[in-house]
mmCIF file of C-alpha atoms in Angstrom:
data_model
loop_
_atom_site.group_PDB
_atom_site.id
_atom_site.type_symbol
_atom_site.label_atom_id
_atom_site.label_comp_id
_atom_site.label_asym_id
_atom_site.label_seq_id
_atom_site.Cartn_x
_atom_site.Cartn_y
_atom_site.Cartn_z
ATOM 1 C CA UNK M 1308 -3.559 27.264 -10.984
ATOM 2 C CA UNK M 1309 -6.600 26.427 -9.170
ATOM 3 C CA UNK M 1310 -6.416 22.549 -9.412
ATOM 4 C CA UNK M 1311 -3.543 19.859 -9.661
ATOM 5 C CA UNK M 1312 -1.197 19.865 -12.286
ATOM 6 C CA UNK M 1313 0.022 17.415 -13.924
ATOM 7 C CA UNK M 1314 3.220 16.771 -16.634
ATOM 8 C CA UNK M 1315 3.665 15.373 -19.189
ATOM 9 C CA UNK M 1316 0.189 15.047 -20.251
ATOM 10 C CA UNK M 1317 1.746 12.190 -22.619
ATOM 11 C CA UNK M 1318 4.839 10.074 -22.481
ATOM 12 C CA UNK M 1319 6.060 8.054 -25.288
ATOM 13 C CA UNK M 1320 9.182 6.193 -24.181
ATOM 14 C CA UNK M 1321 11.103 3.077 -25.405
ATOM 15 C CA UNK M 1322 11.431 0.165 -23.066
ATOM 16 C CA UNK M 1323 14.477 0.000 -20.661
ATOM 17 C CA UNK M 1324 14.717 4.466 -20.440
ATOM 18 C CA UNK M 1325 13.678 6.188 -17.072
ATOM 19 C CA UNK M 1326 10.799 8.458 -16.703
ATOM 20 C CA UNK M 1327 9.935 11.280 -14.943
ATOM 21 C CA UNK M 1328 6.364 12.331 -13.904
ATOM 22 C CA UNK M 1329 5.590 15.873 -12.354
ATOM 23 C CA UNK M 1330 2.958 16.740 -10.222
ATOM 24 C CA UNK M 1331 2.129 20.216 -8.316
ATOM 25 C CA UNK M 1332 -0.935 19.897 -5.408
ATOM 26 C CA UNK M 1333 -3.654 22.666 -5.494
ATOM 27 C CA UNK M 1334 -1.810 25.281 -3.025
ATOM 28 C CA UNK M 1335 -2.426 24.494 0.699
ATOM 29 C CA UNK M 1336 -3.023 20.940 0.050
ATOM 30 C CA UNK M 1337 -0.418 18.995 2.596
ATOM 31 C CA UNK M 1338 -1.395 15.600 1.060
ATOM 32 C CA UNK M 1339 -0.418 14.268 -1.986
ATOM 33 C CA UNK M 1340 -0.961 10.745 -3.413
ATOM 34 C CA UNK M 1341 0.549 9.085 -6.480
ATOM 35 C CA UNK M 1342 -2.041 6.151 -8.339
ATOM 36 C CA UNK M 1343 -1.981 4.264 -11.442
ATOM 37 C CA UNK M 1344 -4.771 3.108 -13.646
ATOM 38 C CA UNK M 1345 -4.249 0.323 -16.375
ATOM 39 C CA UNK M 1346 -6.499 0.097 -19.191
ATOM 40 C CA UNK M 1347 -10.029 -0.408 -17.994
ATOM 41 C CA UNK M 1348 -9.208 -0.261 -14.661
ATOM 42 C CA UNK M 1349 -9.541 1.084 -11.442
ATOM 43 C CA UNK M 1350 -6.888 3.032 -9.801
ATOM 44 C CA UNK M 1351 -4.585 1.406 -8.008
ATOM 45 C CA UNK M 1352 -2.466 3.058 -4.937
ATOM 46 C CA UNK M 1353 1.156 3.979 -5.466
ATOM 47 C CA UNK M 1354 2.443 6.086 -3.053
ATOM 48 C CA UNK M 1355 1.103 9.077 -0.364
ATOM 49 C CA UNK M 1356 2.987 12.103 1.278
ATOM 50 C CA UNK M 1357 1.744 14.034 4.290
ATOM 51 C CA UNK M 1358 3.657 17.105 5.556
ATOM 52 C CA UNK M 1359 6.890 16.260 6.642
ATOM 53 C CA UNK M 1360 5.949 12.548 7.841
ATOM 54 C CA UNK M 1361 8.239 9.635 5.775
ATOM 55 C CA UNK M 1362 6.150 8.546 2.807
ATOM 56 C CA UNK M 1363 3.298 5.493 2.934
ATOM 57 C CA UNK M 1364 5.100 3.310 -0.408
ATOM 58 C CA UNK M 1365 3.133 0.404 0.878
ATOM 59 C CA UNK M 1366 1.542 0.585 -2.937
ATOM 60 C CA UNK M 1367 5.016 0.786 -5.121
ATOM 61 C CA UNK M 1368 5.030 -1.902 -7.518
ATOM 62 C CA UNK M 1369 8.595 -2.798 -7.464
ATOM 63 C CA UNK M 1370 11.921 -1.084 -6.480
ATOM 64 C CA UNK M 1371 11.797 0.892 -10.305
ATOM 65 C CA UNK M 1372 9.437 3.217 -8.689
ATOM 66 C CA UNK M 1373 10.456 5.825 -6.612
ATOM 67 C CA UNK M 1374 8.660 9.384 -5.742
ATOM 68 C CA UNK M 1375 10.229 12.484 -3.713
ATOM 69 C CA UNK M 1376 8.402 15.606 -2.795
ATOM 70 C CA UNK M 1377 10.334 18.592 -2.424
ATOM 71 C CA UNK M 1378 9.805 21.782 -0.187
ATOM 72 C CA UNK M 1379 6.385 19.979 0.369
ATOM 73 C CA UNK M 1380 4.882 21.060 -2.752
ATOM 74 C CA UNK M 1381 5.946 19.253 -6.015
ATOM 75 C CA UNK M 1382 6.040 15.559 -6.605
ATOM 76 C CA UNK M 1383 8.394 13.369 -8.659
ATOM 77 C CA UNK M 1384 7.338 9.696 -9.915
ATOM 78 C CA UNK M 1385 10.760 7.971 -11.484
ATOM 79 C CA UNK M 1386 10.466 5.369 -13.107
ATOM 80 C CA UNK M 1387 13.647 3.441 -13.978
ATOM 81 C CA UNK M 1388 14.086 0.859 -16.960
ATOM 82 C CA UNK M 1389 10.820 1.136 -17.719
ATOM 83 C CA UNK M 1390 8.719 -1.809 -19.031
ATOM 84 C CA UNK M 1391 5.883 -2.512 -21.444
ATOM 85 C CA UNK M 1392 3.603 -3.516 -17.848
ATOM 86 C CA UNK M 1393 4.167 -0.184 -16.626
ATOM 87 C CA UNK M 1394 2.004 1.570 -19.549
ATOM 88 C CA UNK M 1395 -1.092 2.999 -17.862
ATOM 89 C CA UNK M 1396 -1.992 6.527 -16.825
ATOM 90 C CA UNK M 1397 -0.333 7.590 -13.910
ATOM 91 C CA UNK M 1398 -2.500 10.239 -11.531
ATOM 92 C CA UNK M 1399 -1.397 12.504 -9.192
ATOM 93 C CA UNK M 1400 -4.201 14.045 -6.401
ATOM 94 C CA UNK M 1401 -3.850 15.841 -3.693
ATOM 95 C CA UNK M 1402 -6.204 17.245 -0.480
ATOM 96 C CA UNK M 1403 -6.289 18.974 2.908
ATOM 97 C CA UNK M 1404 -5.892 16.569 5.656
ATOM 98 C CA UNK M 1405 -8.749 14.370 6.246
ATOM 99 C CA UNK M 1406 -10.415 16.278 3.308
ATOM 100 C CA UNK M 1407 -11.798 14.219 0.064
ATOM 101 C CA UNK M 1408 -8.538 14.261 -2.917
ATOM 102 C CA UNK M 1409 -8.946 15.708 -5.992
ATOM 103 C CA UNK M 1410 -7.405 14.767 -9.197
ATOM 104 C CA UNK M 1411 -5.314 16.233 -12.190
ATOM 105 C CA UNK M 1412 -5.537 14.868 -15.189
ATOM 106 C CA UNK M 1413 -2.830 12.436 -15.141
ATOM 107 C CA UNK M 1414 0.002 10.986 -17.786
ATOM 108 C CA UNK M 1415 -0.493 8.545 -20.252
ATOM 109 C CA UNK M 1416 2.425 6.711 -20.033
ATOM 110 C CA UNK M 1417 3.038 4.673 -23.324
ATOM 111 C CA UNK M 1418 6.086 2.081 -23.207
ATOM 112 C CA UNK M 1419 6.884 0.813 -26.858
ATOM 113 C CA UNK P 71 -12.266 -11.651 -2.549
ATOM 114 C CA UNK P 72 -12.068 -7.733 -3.567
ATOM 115 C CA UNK P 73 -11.768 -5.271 -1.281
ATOM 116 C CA UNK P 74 -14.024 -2.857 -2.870
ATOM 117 C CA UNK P 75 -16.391 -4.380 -5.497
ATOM 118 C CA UNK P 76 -19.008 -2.723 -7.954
ATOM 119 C CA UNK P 77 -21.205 -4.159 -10.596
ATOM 120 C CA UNK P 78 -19.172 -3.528 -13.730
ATOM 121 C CA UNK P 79 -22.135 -2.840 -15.922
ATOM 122 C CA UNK P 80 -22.810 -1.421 -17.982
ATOM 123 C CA UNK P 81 -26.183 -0.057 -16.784
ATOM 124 C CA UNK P 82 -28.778 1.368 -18.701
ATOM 125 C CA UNK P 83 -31.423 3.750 -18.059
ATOM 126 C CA UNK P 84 -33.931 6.029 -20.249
ATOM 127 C CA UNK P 85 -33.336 9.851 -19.544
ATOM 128 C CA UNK P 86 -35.296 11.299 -16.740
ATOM 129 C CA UNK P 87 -34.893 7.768 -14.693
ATOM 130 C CA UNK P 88 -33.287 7.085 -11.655
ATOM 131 C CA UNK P 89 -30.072 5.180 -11.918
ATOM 132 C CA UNK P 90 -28.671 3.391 -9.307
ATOM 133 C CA UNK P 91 -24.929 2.315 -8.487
ATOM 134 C CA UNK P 92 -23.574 -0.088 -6.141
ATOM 135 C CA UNK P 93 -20.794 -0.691 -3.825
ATOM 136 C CA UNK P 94 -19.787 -3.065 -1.134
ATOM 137 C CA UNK P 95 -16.188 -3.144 0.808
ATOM 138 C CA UNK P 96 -14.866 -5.567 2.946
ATOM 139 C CA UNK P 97 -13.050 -3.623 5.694
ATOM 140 C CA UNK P 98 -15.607 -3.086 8.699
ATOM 141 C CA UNK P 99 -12.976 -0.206 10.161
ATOM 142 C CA UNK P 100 -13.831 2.132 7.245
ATOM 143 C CA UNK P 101 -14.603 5.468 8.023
ATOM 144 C CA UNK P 102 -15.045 7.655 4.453
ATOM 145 C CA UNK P 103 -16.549 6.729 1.286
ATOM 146 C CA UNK P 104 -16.315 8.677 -1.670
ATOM 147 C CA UNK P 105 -18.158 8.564 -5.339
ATOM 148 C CA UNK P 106 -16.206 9.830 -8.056
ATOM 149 C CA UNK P 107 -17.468 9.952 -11.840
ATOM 150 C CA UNK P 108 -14.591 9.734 -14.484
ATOM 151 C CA UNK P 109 -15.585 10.228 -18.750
ATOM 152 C CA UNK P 110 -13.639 8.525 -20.868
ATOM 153 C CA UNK P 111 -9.673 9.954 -21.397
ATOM 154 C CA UNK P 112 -10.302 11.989 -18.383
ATOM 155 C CA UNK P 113 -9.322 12.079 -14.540
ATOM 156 C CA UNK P 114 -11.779 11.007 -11.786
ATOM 157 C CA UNK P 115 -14.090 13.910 -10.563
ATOM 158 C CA UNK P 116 -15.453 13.665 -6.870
ATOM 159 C CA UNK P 117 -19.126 14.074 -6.695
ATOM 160 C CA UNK P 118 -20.142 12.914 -3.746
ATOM 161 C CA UNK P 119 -18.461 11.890 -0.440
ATOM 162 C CA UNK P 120 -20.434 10.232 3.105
ATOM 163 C CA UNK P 121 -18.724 9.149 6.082
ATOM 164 C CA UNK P 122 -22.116 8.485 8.623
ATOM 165 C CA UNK P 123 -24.921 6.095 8.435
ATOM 166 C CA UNK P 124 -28.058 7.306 6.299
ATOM 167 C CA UNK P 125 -28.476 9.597 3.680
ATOM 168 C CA UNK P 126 -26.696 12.222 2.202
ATOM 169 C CA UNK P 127 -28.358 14.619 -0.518
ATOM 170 C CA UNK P 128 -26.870 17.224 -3.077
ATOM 171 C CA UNK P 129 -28.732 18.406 -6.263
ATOM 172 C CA UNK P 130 -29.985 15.052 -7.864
ATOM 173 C CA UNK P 131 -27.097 12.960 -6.246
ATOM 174 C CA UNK P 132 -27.992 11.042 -3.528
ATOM 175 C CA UNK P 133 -25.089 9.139 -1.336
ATOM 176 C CA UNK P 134 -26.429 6.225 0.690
ATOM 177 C CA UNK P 135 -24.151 4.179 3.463
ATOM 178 C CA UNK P 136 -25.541 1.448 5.444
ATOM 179 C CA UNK P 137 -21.936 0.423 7.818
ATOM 180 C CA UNK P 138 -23.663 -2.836 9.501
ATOM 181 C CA UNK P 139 -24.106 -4.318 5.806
ATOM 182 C CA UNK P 140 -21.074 -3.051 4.243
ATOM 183 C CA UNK P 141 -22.558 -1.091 1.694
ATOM 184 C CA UNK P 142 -22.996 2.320 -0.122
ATOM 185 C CA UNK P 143 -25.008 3.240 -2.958
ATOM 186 C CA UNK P 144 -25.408 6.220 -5.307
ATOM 187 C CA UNK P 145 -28.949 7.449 -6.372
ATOM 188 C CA UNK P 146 -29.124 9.965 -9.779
ATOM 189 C CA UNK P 147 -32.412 11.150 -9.604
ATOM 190 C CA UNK P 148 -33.796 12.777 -13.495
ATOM 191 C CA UNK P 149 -30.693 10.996 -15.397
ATOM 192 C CA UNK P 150 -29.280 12.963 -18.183
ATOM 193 C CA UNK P 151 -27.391 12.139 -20.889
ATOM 194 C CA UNK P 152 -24.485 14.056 -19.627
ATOM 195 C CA UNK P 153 -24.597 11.465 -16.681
ATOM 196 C CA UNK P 154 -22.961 8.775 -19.044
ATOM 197 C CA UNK P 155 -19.927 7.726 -17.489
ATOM 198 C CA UNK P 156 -18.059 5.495 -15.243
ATOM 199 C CA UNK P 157 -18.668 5.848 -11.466
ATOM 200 C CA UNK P 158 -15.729 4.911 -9.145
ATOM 201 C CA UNK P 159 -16.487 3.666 -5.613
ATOM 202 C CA UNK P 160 -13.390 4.580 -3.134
ATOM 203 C CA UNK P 161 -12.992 3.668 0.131
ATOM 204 C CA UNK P 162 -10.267 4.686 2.603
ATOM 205 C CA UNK P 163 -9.875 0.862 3.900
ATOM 206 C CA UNK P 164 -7.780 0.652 7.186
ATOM 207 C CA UNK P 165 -8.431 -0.024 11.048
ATOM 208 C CA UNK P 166 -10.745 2.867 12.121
ATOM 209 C CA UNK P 167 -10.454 4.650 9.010
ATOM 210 C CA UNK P 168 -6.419 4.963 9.513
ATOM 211 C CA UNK P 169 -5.330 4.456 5.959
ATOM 212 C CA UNK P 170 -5.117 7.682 4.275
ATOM 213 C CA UNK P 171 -5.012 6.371 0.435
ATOM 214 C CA UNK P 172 -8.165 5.495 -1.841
ATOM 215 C CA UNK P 173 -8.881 1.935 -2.134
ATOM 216 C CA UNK P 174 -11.086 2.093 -6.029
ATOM 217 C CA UNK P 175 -13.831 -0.326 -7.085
ATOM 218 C CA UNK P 176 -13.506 -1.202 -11.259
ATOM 219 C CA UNK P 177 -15.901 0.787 -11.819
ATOM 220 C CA UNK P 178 -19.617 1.420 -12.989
ATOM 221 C CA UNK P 179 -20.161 1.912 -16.535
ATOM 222 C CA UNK P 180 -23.524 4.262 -17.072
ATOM 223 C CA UNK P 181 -25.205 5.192 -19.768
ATOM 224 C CA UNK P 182 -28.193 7.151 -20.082
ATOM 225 C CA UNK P 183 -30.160 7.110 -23.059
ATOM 226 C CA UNK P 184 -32.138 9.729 -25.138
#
């Protein structure tokens, strides 16, 4: 497709279970970044991927998050034992190196 | 103190005026500045971008960045209705510009009236 996808576009989930979020970058794009926006929020940084480089995690919330990019394309958010704080909706963008990001329309995570 | 900050709003403006948004960030080494508007349930949308000193015009957007104060504006010149929305300052805050990830303002509520 011609922009970022994103899936789930909704997660229900019980408290305690892991989740997985997917994201796939508009094709070409070498960047990817991971962010989170609560309720009435603004989005706050999780996580960024550039080519090959190691990953800036410098925004992870705690050590239940964890992302992994694969073949440089497709992202993976985990999230293990999932709590009622980490409800939000959880966006994926991605860009062209030094190039503005662009966004997909993100998961609304719901932890009951 | 915030790193990027905007007037929450909400603003309000008649159709046809100009509306004007606010943002100020903390981090002198900042090199890129972006304005993104998001509706309601949906995902930010980049509209404008500016990373020099002055002006920067496309259609009835208008990007404004002033480095020495700290400061970048958006201008909506002939506000519709379809302009309603929240506005999303981001700035890529870092020494010289070296951070590669958005820093986000809270946001600008708009709304532009009949």
């Amino acid at each position: 497709g011609a922009g970022v996808s994103q899936s789930p576009s909704n997660k229900v989930t019980e408290k305690g279970k892991d989740v997985e979020l997917r994201c796939d970058p508009i094709s070409g794009h070498t960047a990817l970044y991971w962010y989170r926006q609560s309720l009435g929020q603004g989005l706050e940084f999780l996580i960024y991927f550039q080519g090959n480089s190691a990953p800036d995690k410098s925004g992870l919330p705690s050590d239940r998050f964890s992302a992994e990019r694969t073949g440089g394309s497709v992202s993976t958010l985990t999230i293990q034992r999932t709590q009622q704080e980490d409800s939000a909706v959880y966006l994926c963008a991605s860009s062209l190196i030094n190039q503005p990001q662009h966004f997909g329309d993100g998961t609304r995570l719901s932890i009951l | 103190q915030k790193e990027v900050e905007q007037n929450s709003g909400p603003l309000s403006v008649p159709e046809g005026a100009i509306a004007s948004l606010n943002c100020t960030y903390s981090d002198r080494g900042s090199q890129s500045f972006f304005w993104y508007r998001q509706y309601s349930g949906k995902s930010p949308e980049l509209i404008m971008f500016i990373y020099s000193n002055g002006d920067k015009e496309d259609g009835r957007f208008t990007a404004q960045l002033n480095k020495a104060s700290q400061y970048v504006s958006l201008l909506i010149r002939d506000s519709q209705p379809s302009d309603s929305a929240t506005y999303l300052c981001a700035v890529n805050i870092g020494l010289s510009g070296s951070a590669r990830q958005l820093t986000f303002g809270s946001g600008t509520q708009l709304t532009v009236l009949p």
